XYZ file of C-alpha atoms in Angstrom:
743
model
C 46.485 98.658 30.023
C 45.628 97.850 33.742
C 42.743 95.709 31.877
C 45.277 93.617 29.160
C 47.739 93.087 32.290
C 45.251 90.485 33.461
C 46.076 88.145 30.926
C 49.478 87.443 32.347
C 50.435 85.185 35.239
C 51.165 86.542 38.688
C 55.047 86.500 38.106
C 55.002 87.863 34.611
C 53.008 90.547 35.999
C 55.503 91.003 38.924
C 58.215 91.023 36.507
C 57.201 93.635 33.512
C 56.091 95.812 36.176
C 59.360 96.074 37.930
C 60.472 99.289 35.557
C 63.552 100.050 38.091
C 67.343 98.735 38.455
C 68.564 95.435 37.037
C 65.704 93.028 36.285
C 66.629 89.133 35.308
C 63.722 87.155 33.900
C 64.587 83.456 34.244
C 62.000 82.010 31.382
C 61.538 78.336 31.813
C 60.670 76.076 28.142
C 57.354 76.986 27.042
C 56.308 79.870 30.037
C 56.007 82.928 27.767
C 59.182 85.010 27.421
C 58.093 86.879 24.332
C 54.872 87.678 26.461
C 57.004 89.464 29.262
C 59.185 91.080 27.172
C 56.233 92.619 24.515
C 53.979 93.735 27.552
C 57.151 95.313 29.372
C 57.385 97.549 26.531
C 53.817 98.504 26.236
C 54.389 98.862 29.651
C 56.743 101.539 29.982
C 55.277 103.083 26.946
C 51.525 103.222 27.882
C 51.734 103.353 31.681
C 55.304 104.885 32.650
C 55.095 107.552 29.802
C 58.818 106.405 28.479
C 59.451 107.458 25.129
C 59.771 105.164 22.829
C 63.448 105.810 21.390
C 64.582 105.085 24.741
C 63.793 101.583 24.796
C 66.110 99.839 23.069
C 65.493 95.921 22.467
C 67.979 93.887 21.238
C 66.990 90.004 20.057
C 69.270 87.318 17.681
C 66.981 86.844 15.050
C 65.058 89.167 12.511
C 62.175 87.213 12.973
C 61.923 87.858 16.903
C 62.447 91.329 16.099
C 59.788 91.496 13.820
C 57.608 89.502 16.354
C 58.118 91.602 18.867
C 57.055 94.974 16.958
C 53.859 93.318 15.852
C 53.114 92.001 19.559
C 53.769 95.579 20.698
C 51.409 96.831 18.098
C 48.936 94.704 18.537
C 48.698 95.745 22.422
C 49.062 99.683 21.680
C 48.030 101.980 19.039
C 49.158 101.505 15.996
C 52.022 104.282 15.614
C 52.518 104.261 19.454
C 56.207 102.718 18.528
C 57.500 104.794 16.492
C 61.112 105.602 17.403
C 61.307 102.047 19.150
C 64.887 100.407 18.798
C 64.415 96.839 18.517
C 66.425 94.364 16.200
C 69.296 91.877 16.768
C 72.766 93.174 17.801
C 74.610 93.032 14.081
C 71.433 95.247 12.998
C 71.093 97.915 15.861
C 74.711 98.051 16.674
C 75.369 98.647 12.554
C 72.716 101.258 12.979
C 74.452 102.995 15.861
C 78.077 103.115 14.478
C 76.471 103.889 11.046
C 76.324 107.234 12.973
C 79.247 107.693 14.981
C 82.445 105.199 13.512
C 84.269 108.525 11.713
C 84.942 108.506 15.814
C 87.820 105.896 15.178
C 88.643 106.386 11.589
C 86.259 104.895 8.838
C 83.596 106.233 6.864
C 80.052 106.197 7.155
C 79.862 104.489 3.992
C 81.748 101.108 5.217
C 80.978 98.164 3.232
C 79.724 94.350 5.722
C 81.264 92.117 4.432
C 79.751 88.653 4.038
C 80.748 85.069 5.115
C 82.215 84.652 1.884
C 83.994 88.046 0.885
C 85.647 87.670 4.686
C 86.472 84.323 3.381
C 88.348 85.789 0.123
C 90.071 88.876 2.152
C 91.437 85.763 4.546
C 92.667 83.778 2.141
C 94.043 86.908 0.317
C 96.203 87.785 3.108
C 97.137 84.146 3.763
C 98.723 84.239 -0.074
C 100.552 87.409 1.165
C 102.293 85.654 4.409
C 103.484 82.811 2.382
C 100.775 80.656 4.959
C 99.740 77.228 2.615
C 96.183 76.524 2.874
C 97.090 73.152 2.142
C 98.710 73.247 5.961
C 95.920 75.221 7.819
C 92.606 75.807 5.785
C 91.050 78.995 4.919
C 87.972 77.938 7.018
C 90.230 77.208 10.062
C 91.618 80.489 9.697
C 88.571 82.677 9.826
C 86.929 80.367 12.294
C 89.304 80.955 14.747
C 89.635 85.488 14.155
C 85.952 85.304 14.500
C 86.256 83.045 17.927
C 88.573 85.838 18.741
C 86.429 88.688 18.064
C 83.511 87.323 19.658
C 85.450 87.052 22.801
C 86.424 91.002 22.647
C 90.431 89.556 22.305
C 91.728 91.982 19.118
C 95.153 91.537 17.577
C 98.120 92.320 19.932
C 96.409 90.297 22.504
C 95.587 87.260 20.415
C 99.479 87.255 19.094
C 100.727 87.205 23.027
C 98.049 83.940 23.638
C 98.555 82.424 20.715
C 99.557 78.688 22.032
C 99.343 76.157 19.053
C 100.754 76.282 15.270
C 97.275 76.971 13.795
C 96.399 80.066 16.317
C 100.067 81.036 15.773
C 99.294 81.441 11.786
C 95.826 82.687 12.581
C 97.233 85.371 14.956
C 99.550 86.559 12.312
C 96.262 86.809 9.920
C 94.241 88.175 12.051
C 97.050 91.190 12.371
C 96.759 92.192 8.505
C 92.928 91.063 7.982
C 92.412 93.877 10.518
C 94.083 96.124 8.716
C 93.051 95.462 5.451
C 89.358 95.611 5.855
C 89.943 99.068 7.387
C 91.891 100.520 4.315
C 88.616 98.762 2.134
C 86.635 100.671 4.837
C 84.927 97.879 5.762
C 83.636 95.365 8.452
C 83.036 91.924 8.974
C 79.829 90.699 10.542
C 81.585 90.000 13.812
C 82.824 93.729 13.559
C 80.095 94.723 14.071
C 80.156 93.547 17.803
C 83.107 94.652 18.853
C 83.723 97.990 16.689
C 81.082 99.962 19.209
C 83.340 98.639 22.053
C 86.218 100.197 20.697
C 84.038 103.580 19.566
C 83.320 103.680 23.328
C 87.168 103.473 24.673
C 87.624 106.261 21.955
C 84.817 108.666 22.959
C 83.591 108.054 26.811
C 81.424 111.066 25.816
C 79.930 109.050 22.932
C 79.355 106.364 25.829
C 77.887 108.835 28.196
C 75.494 110.691 25.473
C 74.101 106.943 24.257
C 73.504 105.751 27.615
C 71.486 108.461 28.218
C 69.504 108.055 25.218
C 68.699 104.512 25.665
C 67.367 104.663 29.279
C 66.006 101.315 29.047
C 67.407 98.108 27.838
C 65.977 94.745 27.079
C 67.945 91.858 26.017
C 66.121 88.100 24.706
C 67.336 84.582 24.787
C 70.327 86.192 26.933
C 71.564 82.694 27.448
C 73.118 83.500 23.972
C 74.524 86.272 23.809
C 79.126 85.949 23.798
C 81.292 88.298 25.704
C 81.528 91.168 23.047
C 77.340 91.521 23.033
C 77.958 91.473 27.164
C 80.173 94.031 26.834
C 78.581 96.284 24.791
C 75.086 95.403 26.487
C 76.817 96.478 30.272
C 78.388 99.545 29.342
C 75.389 101.357 27.649
C 73.088 100.142 30.633
C 76.325 101.041 33.651
C 74.600 104.585 34.112
C 71.121 104.224 34.728
C 70.809 100.257 35.102
C 67.616 99.594 33.776
C 68.328 96.598 32.049
C 65.896 93.733 32.265
C 67.520 90.227 30.817
C 65.335 87.482 29.652
C 66.335 83.687 29.346
C 66.901 80.355 30.288
C 70.386 78.936 31.212
C 68.777 75.361 31.214
C 68.591 75.835 27.635
C 72.036 76.961 26.913
C 73.304 75.665 23.598
C 75.170 77.434 21.781
C 78.670 77.554 22.987
C 80.394 75.696 20.181
C 78.738 79.370 18.184
C 80.864 81.509 21.026
C 77.608 81.969 23.680
C 78.870 82.322 26.965
C 76.818 80.483 29.893
C 78.573 82.906 32.283
C 76.533 85.691 31.338
C 73.664 84.354 32.693
C 74.646 82.293 35.508
C 76.480 85.744 36.736
C 74.110 88.495 36.292
C 73.524 88.665 40.479
C 77.132 88.880 40.805
C 76.985 91.936 37.969
C 74.123 93.549 39.654
C 73.872 92.247 43.270
C 70.531 94.699 43.334
C 68.791 92.805 40.848
C 65.329 91.423 40.844
C 64.901 88.124 39.786
C 61.734 86.095 38.314
C 61.338 82.928 37.460
C 58.830 81.764 35.143
C 57.598 78.438 35.603
C 54.200 77.651 34.610
C 54.771 75.708 31.423
C 51.929 75.939 28.719
C 53.535 73.359 26.859
C 53.661 70.057 28.260
C 52.431 67.237 30.148
C 52.866 66.549 34.159
C 55.010 63.233 33.388
C 56.783 65.379 30.198
C 57.931 68.187 32.509
C 58.791 65.826 35.609
C 61.609 64.184 33.243
C 62.715 66.999 32.005
C 63.122 68.620 35.859
C 64.679 65.363 36.572
C 67.428 66.140 33.900
C 68.165 69.148 34.196
C 68.618 68.786 38.130
C 71.888 66.617 37.474
C 74.084 69.984 36.048
C 76.238 71.559 38.407
C 76.170 75.173 36.717
C 72.249 76.035 36.844
C 70.015 77.792 38.581
C 67.868 76.062 40.309
C 63.609 76.037 38.949
C 61.001 74.076 38.599
C 58.596 73.535 36.182
C 55.123 73.115 36.844
C 52.544 72.113 34.616
C 48.945 72.891 34.625
C 48.139 70.232 32.195
C 47.169 66.863 33.019
C 49.621 63.971 33.886
C 49.533 63.147 30.256
C 51.054 59.484 29.503
C 54.615 57.624 30.729
C 57.758 58.116 27.880
C 58.042 55.418 26.248
C 61.644 53.394 25.366
C 62.495 52.445 22.141
C 65.140 49.988 22.009
C 66.389 48.779 18.528
C 68.738 46.255 17.140
C 70.245 48.797 14.494
C 69.521 52.571 12.771
C 67.261 50.724 10.230
C 64.913 49.217 12.906
C 64.735 52.040 15.227
C 63.968 54.502 11.713
C 61.132 51.672 10.776
C 60.199 51.548 14.434
C 59.907 55.498 14.450
C 57.393 54.769 11.666
C 55.190 52.551 12.090
C 54.660 54.385 16.032
C 53.484 57.284 13.613
C 51.834 55.639 11.488
C 49.310 53.630 14.057
C 49.303 57.411 15.893
C 47.989 58.998 12.898
C 45.321 56.431 12.916
C 44.261 55.764 16.139
C 44.685 59.296 17.556
C 43.653 61.111 14.271
C 46.768 62.936 14.695
C 48.658 64.972 11.275
C 51.310 64.448 9.949
C 52.435 68.052 11.396
C 52.690 66.848 14.875
C 54.964 64.850 14.905
C 58.470 65.698 15.200
C 61.899 63.034 15.292
C 65.180 64.990 16.624
C 68.339 63.270 16.293
C 71.952 64.996 17.561
C 73.867 65.035 14.902
C 72.786 65.957 10.581
C 74.115 62.810 9.410
C 71.678 60.887 10.746
C 68.620 62.312 8.797
C 69.478 59.900 5.934
C 68.495 56.547 7.218
C 65.187 58.276 8.691
C 64.915 59.757 5.825
C 65.382 56.276 3.595
C 62.843 54.666 5.606
C 60.229 57.433 6.056
C 60.112 57.628 1.941
C 59.845 53.794 2.059
C 56.521 53.972 3.898
C 55.062 56.858 1.947
C 55.196 59.147 4.867
C 55.657 62.678 3.826
C 58.252 64.528 5.882
C 60.522 67.959 5.848
C 63.870 68.562 7.057
C 63.877 71.568 9.283
C 66.921 73.708 9.551
C 68.980 71.773 6.960
C 68.202 70.201 3.510
C 67.956 66.603 2.402
C 70.857 64.363 2.789
C 70.815 63.596 -0.408
C 70.907 67.527 -1.681
C 73.852 67.952 0.869
C 76.844 69.789 -0.935
C 78.975 67.329 -0.179
C 77.397 64.300 -0.730
C 76.023 66.299 -4.380
C 80.233 66.190 -4.822
C 80.391 62.233 -3.587
C 77.483 61.049 -5.695
C 79.179 62.780 -8.797
C 82.407 61.179 -8.459
C 80.274 57.632 -8.256
C 78.043 59.420 -11.676
C 81.290 59.834 -13.335
C 83.327 56.621 -12.606
C 79.639 54.874 -14.774
C 79.939 57.410 -17.298
C 82.784 59.828 -18.008
C 80.841 61.358 -20.920
C 78.492 63.144 -17.881
C 80.018 66.979 -18.433
C 77.782 68.132 -15.620
C 79.203 66.165 -13.284
C 83.168 65.816 -14.662
C 82.364 70.318 -13.952
C 81.399 69.452 -10.451
C 84.296 67.309 -9.545
C 87.335 68.533 -11.393
C 88.093 71.367 -8.414
C 87.157 68.971 -5.295
C 89.034 69.111 -3.845
C 90.408 72.298 -5.125
C 93.284 71.718 -8.160
C 93.564 75.327 -9.717
C 91.354 73.705 -12.691
C 89.884 77.354 -13.813
C 87.257 78.265 -15.631
C 89.712 79.860 -18.600
C 91.259 75.865 -18.252
C 88.083 74.400 -18.461
C 86.857 76.682 -22.058
C 90.578 75.268 -23.440
C 89.960 71.977 -23.102
C 87.034 72.141 -24.647
C 88.200 73.701 -27.713
C 91.097 70.893 -27.841
C 88.203 68.383 -27.416
C 86.320 70.010 -30.182
C 89.144 69.750 -32.266
C 89.491 66.303 -32.268
C 86.201 65.089 -31.395
C 86.193 63.770 -27.730
C 84.734 64.458 -24.806
C 85.815 66.825 -22.116
C 87.423 63.532 -20.132
C 88.601 62.357 -23.680
C 90.465 65.723 -23.775
C 91.737 65.238 -20.341
C 93.375 61.977 -21.211
C 94.732 63.715 -24.684
C 96.389 66.799 -22.581
C 99.991 65.869 -23.221
C 98.875 66.447 -26.717
C 97.138 70.352 -26.818
C 100.079 72.051 -25.487
C 99.432 73.072 -21.995
C 100.896 74.071 -19.561
C 102.682 72.005 -17.484
C 100.891 72.443 -13.945
C 97.895 72.147 -15.582
C 99.102 69.007 -16.928
C 99.798 67.997 -13.932
C 96.430 68.774 -12.447
C 94.552 66.636 -15.364
C 96.929 64.070 -14.741
C 96.246 63.735 -10.869
C 92.241 63.929 -11.412
C 92.654 61.804 -14.182
C 95.003 59.159 -12.546
C 91.856 59.127 -9.886
C 89.370 58.605 -11.789
C 90.892 55.623 -13.624
C 92.224 53.914 -10.257
C 88.587 54.237 -9.255
C 86.932 52.453 -12.313
C 89.531 49.740 -11.945
C 87.911 48.996 -8.325
C 84.791 49.595 -9.120
C 85.172 46.330 -11.839
C 85.774 43.784 -9.353
C 85.200 45.474 -5.277
C 82.046 46.789 -3.930
C 80.141 49.877 -3.907
C 81.593 50.391 -0.488
C 85.384 49.869 -1.913
C 84.677 52.929 -4.206
C 83.758 55.516 -1.610
C 86.540 54.573 0.750
C 88.760 54.764 -1.780
C 87.155 57.912 -3.206
C 87.772 59.186 0.057
C 91.271 57.722 0.580
C 92.708 59.047 -3.585
C 90.838 62.321 -2.447
C 91.422 63.116 0.674
C 88.322 64.942 1.063
C 87.451 63.901 4.691
C 90.758 64.769 5.935
C 90.427 67.981 4.621
C 87.262 68.294 5.888
C 88.751 67.262 9.755
C 91.882 69.618 9.160
C 89.919 72.280 8.819
C 88.260 71.601 12.307
C 84.772 74.115 12.420
C 81.678 72.905 12.952
C 80.281 73.464 9.745
C 83.472 71.198 8.309
C 82.972 68.949 11.282
C 78.930 68.381 9.881
C 80.400 68.119 6.419
C 82.657 65.447 7.464
C 80.370 63.005 9.090
C 77.656 62.849 6.157
C 80.152 61.585 3.981
C 80.549 59.086 6.672
C 77.207 58.551 6.298
C 77.308 57.757 2.854
C 80.316 55.647 3.215
C 78.232 53.958 5.742
C 75.293 53.497 3.898
C 77.900 52.053 1.086
C 78.593 49.261 3.456
C 75.185 48.881 4.738
C 74.625 48.440 0.649
C 76.961 46.127 0.112
C 76.634 43.852 2.885
C 73.542 43.335 1.221
C 73.622 43.591 -2.757
C 76.101 41.434 -4.009
C 76.448 41.131 -7.668
C 78.603 43.120 -10.881
C 76.273 45.982 -10.868
C 76.689 46.973 -7.423
C 77.293 50.392 -8.375
C 74.632 50.907 -11.212
C 71.456 49.941 -8.760
C 73.212 52.213 -5.594
C 72.814 55.158 -7.800
C 69.094 54.024 -9.218
C 68.281 53.670 -5.198
C 70.078 57.324 -4.471
C 68.374 58.624 -7.751
C 64.817 57.298 -6.577
C 65.373 59.413 -3.474
C 66.524 62.253 -4.603
C 63.270 62.129 -7.089
C 60.749 61.342 -4.454
C 62.274 64.456 -2.065
C 60.923 66.847 -4.719
C 57.175 65.867 -4.429
C 56.273 67.758 -1.056
C 53.466 70.033 -1.694
C 51.544 69.855 1.316
C 52.298 71.623 4.789
C 51.667 68.046 6.312
C 54.883 66.481 7.169
C 56.353 64.819 9.452
C 59.550 67.286 10.904
C 62.963 65.830 11.011
C 65.524 68.195 12.959
C 68.531 67.904 15.169
C 67.942 69.173 18.542
C 69.966 72.546 17.991
C 67.208 73.569 15.196
C 64.223 72.439 17.503
C 64.627 75.045 19.949
C 61.470 77.354 20.148
C 59.528 75.049 18.307
C 56.652 72.522 20.134
C 54.977 69.355 18.671
C 52.450 67.070 20.201
C 54.840 64.348 19.786
C 58.716 64.050 19.821
C 60.790 61.161 19.466
C 63.804 61.632 20.439
C 66.873 59.075 18.109
C 69.949 57.716 18.834
C 70.637 57.885 22.849
C 73.780 56.334 22.411
C 77.151 56.961 24.003
C 78.924 59.313 21.664
C 76.055 60.105 19.814
C 73.933 61.703 22.660
C 76.020 62.914 24.386
C 78.348 63.183 21.720
C 81.689 63.076 22.752
C 82.639 64.761 25.952
C 86.013 65.435 27.517
C 84.864 67.951 30.099
C 82.531 68.287 32.994
C 81.016 71.528 31.078
C 80.715 69.745 27.604
C 78.695 66.984 29.157
C 76.384 69.725 30.872
C 76.092 70.919 27.491
C 74.872 67.850 26.159
C 71.868 67.496 28.793
C 71.119 70.682 28.201
C 70.108 70.098 24.750
C 68.525 66.985 25.491
C 66.000 69.224 28.311
C 65.483 71.197 24.928
C 64.337 68.067 23.309
C 62.547 66.622 26.011
C 60.373 70.238 26.782
C 59.312 70.539 22.978
C 57.271 67.925 23.640
C 53.603 68.576 24.070
C 51.694 65.537 24.912
C 53.977 62.198 23.847
C 57.614 61.904 23.957
C 59.564 58.617 22.666
C 63.619 57.784 23.628
C 64.918 55.388 21.104
C 68.106 53.842 21.003
C 70.098 51.306 18.746
C 72.380 48.535 20.156
C 74.633 48.788 16.999
C 74.930 51.246 14.272
C 77.367 52.284 11.439
C 80.158 54.191 11.935
C 82.122 55.614 9.386
C 81.101 52.235 7.430
C 81.786 50.167 9.999
C 78.707 48.212 12.245
C 79.580 48.977 15.783
C 77.926 47.913 19.071
C 76.521 50.508 20.647
C 75.679 52.030 24.742
C 72.789 53.111 25.637
C 73.092 57.047 26.650
C 73.257 57.306 30.430
C 70.605 59.969 29.495
C 67.697 57.633 29.475
C 68.981 56.132 32.914
C 69.087 59.884 34.019
C 64.908 59.983 33.464
C 62.427 58.339 36.619
C 61.508 55.297 35.650
C 58.403 55.277 37.172
C 57.538 57.748 34.214
C 59.270 55.320 31.510
C 57.472 52.409 29.983
C 58.652 49.772 27.515
C 57.484 49.142 23.906
C 55.364 46.662 25.796
C 53.444 48.954 28.178
C 55.314 47.777 30.906
C 57.209 50.521 33.428
C 60.954 50.120 33.785
C 60.469 50.724 37.172
C 58.188 47.678 37.804
C 60.475 45.586 35.099
C 63.301 46.427 37.716
C 61.475 45.156 40.278
C 60.977 41.963 39.225
C 63.841 41.027 38.214
C 65.792 42.395 41.575
C 62.506 39.640 43.653
C 65.358 36.868 42.813
C 68.349 38.326 44.200
C 66.944 39.383 47.577
C 66.014 35.449 48.159
C 69.246 34.812 47.339
C 70.349 37.628 49.637
C 67.791 36.088 52.721
C 69.307 32.784 51.980
C 73.178 34.306 52.703
C 71.948 36.445 55.618
C 70.234 33.020 57.278
C 73.766 32.213 57.046
C 74.995 34.273 58.621
C 76.471 36.562 55.711
C 75.352 38.783 52.708
C 75.963 37.100 48.742
C 74.969 40.581 47.565
C 78.063 42.841 47.986
C 76.757 46.004 49.705
C 78.147 48.150 46.623
C 75.399 46.453 44.725
C 72.986 48.173 46.796
C 74.547 51.681 46.804
C 74.258 51.588 42.839
C 72.459 54.089 41.644
C 68.632 53.921 39.998
C 69.160 52.994 36.462
C 71.890 50.786 35.810
C 71.577 47.556 34.827
C 70.796 44.399 37.708
C 74.063 41.948 36.490
C 77.369 42.017 38.451
C 80.201 40.459 36.887
C 83.865 39.660 37.528
C 86.374 42.201 36.905
C 88.131 40.160 34.568
C 85.226 40.485 32.410
C 86.033 44.213 32.307
C 86.438 45.341 28.611
C 85.712 48.300 26.585
C 82.214 49.449 26.647
C 82.080 47.510 30.311
C 79.462 49.238 32.556
C 80.948 49.497 36.004
C 80.447 51.317 39.455
C 82.786 53.120 41.819
C 81.935 53.888 45.333
C 83.569 56.915 44.954
C 83.257 58.303 41.455
C 80.038 56.632 40.703
C 78.517 54.632 37.463
C 81.136 54.957 34.004
C 82.026 53.101 30.702
C 85.186 51.307 30.636
C 87.276 53.211 27.293
C 90.441 50.842 27.521
C 92.091 48.128 29.377
C 95.755 47.814 29.481
C 97.656 45.014 31.652
C 96.592 41.459 33.046
C 96.591 40.434 36.352
C 97.770 42.759 39.138
C 99.266 45.418 36.994
C 95.551 45.856 34.919
C 94.717 49.704 34.668
C 91.399 50.729 33.391
C 90.689 53.778 30.875
C 86.928 54.778 32.704
C 85.133 57.688 31.574
C 82.523 58.481 35.086
C 79.481 60.110 34.582
C 79.737 62.704 37.134
C 84.048 62.622 38.175
C 85.218 62.631 34.289
C 87.908 60.145 32.805
C 90.107 58.180 35.135
C 92.902 55.926 34.704
C 92.518 52.756 37.479
C 94.724 49.754 38.806
C 91.985 47.621 38.416
C 93.433 45.027 41.345
C 92.881 48.232 43.749
C 89.826 50.015 42.763
C 87.116 48.392 44.243
C 84.869 48.293 41.176
C 81.224 46.950 40.554
C 80.518 45.368 36.965
C 77.228 45.910 36.328
C 75.038 45.034 33.143
């Protein structure tokens, strides 16, 4: 084992050998965190003679747990890890509950409900409580209950604190849902995290027994733990206090899933006697890439300071790609990939293209397909294979061909119309008896003796189809799809659901609308919808041809965490896209951490890309360059022409220096003092405040740089609503604000 430890750097070795008391390892991107955890477990078993069963290692994925166990087996003799507790939070806690859940009134053979089972029970409870699923979607209620459980908020407290309408309805459901789960001797996935806490309250003796059993607790990705996970780990470790956590606050990007960054930020407050080790030696990226990443994350207020260092060469500057629109942006990405592959012998697998939202993949997919560049969507499915897109396309296909029964059956209950299998079978029988198509049977359903409720649903459906057919005869593809959304209300239902999954589906539908608008703008003629569907059919068909593992990876930045690639493109770097809309400082800081994660995936070359315009909800809109681009040191960023941005800025500022000197010759300066105070990265032009409008970049002496969101009034009564980079949103009287407008 002493020989093996020679493979660790000094800080890693110290962390592994500090086996007593609380330890936090701040593992920067690419610094070898998995190695530290596995070597520590091996060290405890081999050198400290700790029994394997006394070690509890908690991870977030089965893949991570499997990899750790494999590495430990390689370090030690095969079989030396028998009895070692290593697994995900859910799997380990489920194992504990199987043995002891009888103490809180469940049988050990309890069922574990997956998301669909849970949703079904929530829906049943809502029906019993007469809560209309149209007013509050089932997924919304399910999501609210899940978040409450992850924060260890039980029904009585949640009912007291419920603020808005949705929470009040969810509180009623939560109470009954919890009772029915117990009646069914069942737990949902969130219960696997909170039932151990209930168990410890009910049986302090059991807690003490487990504390003695698990003398050493190790937690991977500690920055991703939620409140319930934090509390269970803290209670298990409270006696022997041998808790070892590994994580990186700079890579905390899952607050929307319940992750609480304060768990890692407050570790030293929870354990004042803790040892802290910072792993900052990065084995992945060039010095230039790390300089960009360090500079970005330094701007966050809530962080534990550390500076990544690289043993690689300086490397190339980052390249800034500026495009007229998103299609040109995708074209340029494809051109760079093709060029680099030829000039530097890269394989396709060496390239990754990142974006902030799933919907952005569509344009990239279309262009890469056009250029015959092989690609795969990582962590998701191809745009045209996403359920909501296939549903919308089925509507369009059916409008063109109402004999297409496959499309009909796909959309007849999208959105839900309560037309079940029994009703469909009756319609089939009626269609056969009258020698009609299935849709023909729907159109003549009044002659079939069906119940009034079913007749109303069928008439409502056929009315939508007939209206869309009429629109398709004269209108554009955009008109048809936009009308489909309005008549069915599908996007509104997704927005009302307001879960991360629903909002992603909503954005995908809006991207399809943008595609339809772009197509309509460039394709005139009577066969518009047919041509549009042909393009989609060809695109869908080409998704099937990928056999090799040599392809360009497309993914959201969230999906990229934990991965690395020689060449990375970060696309869509525009305000309101990346960073996505933010309203609080904490949200902006998480967006910045997400950008940091994107930067640190790159090993050799990094491209930052933005578009001056982009289709948004079916309309072309002007875009503002992301603040994150301006936060990267301009000395390490070059334009597409190969010139450093800092050099270009100096060139632009030279004439002003001459003007300033001429002004001083006359006894005054011609350049406002606020211009000299403006931070690096802002544009160079200065305009009058009368030119101010939404989208204008400004600078304020106290609040710093910002972007105008709206302007109201005129003259001395004019007000500006401004989102400042560091101070948040402010509404200022323009006359007294002393704003500098920059371009």
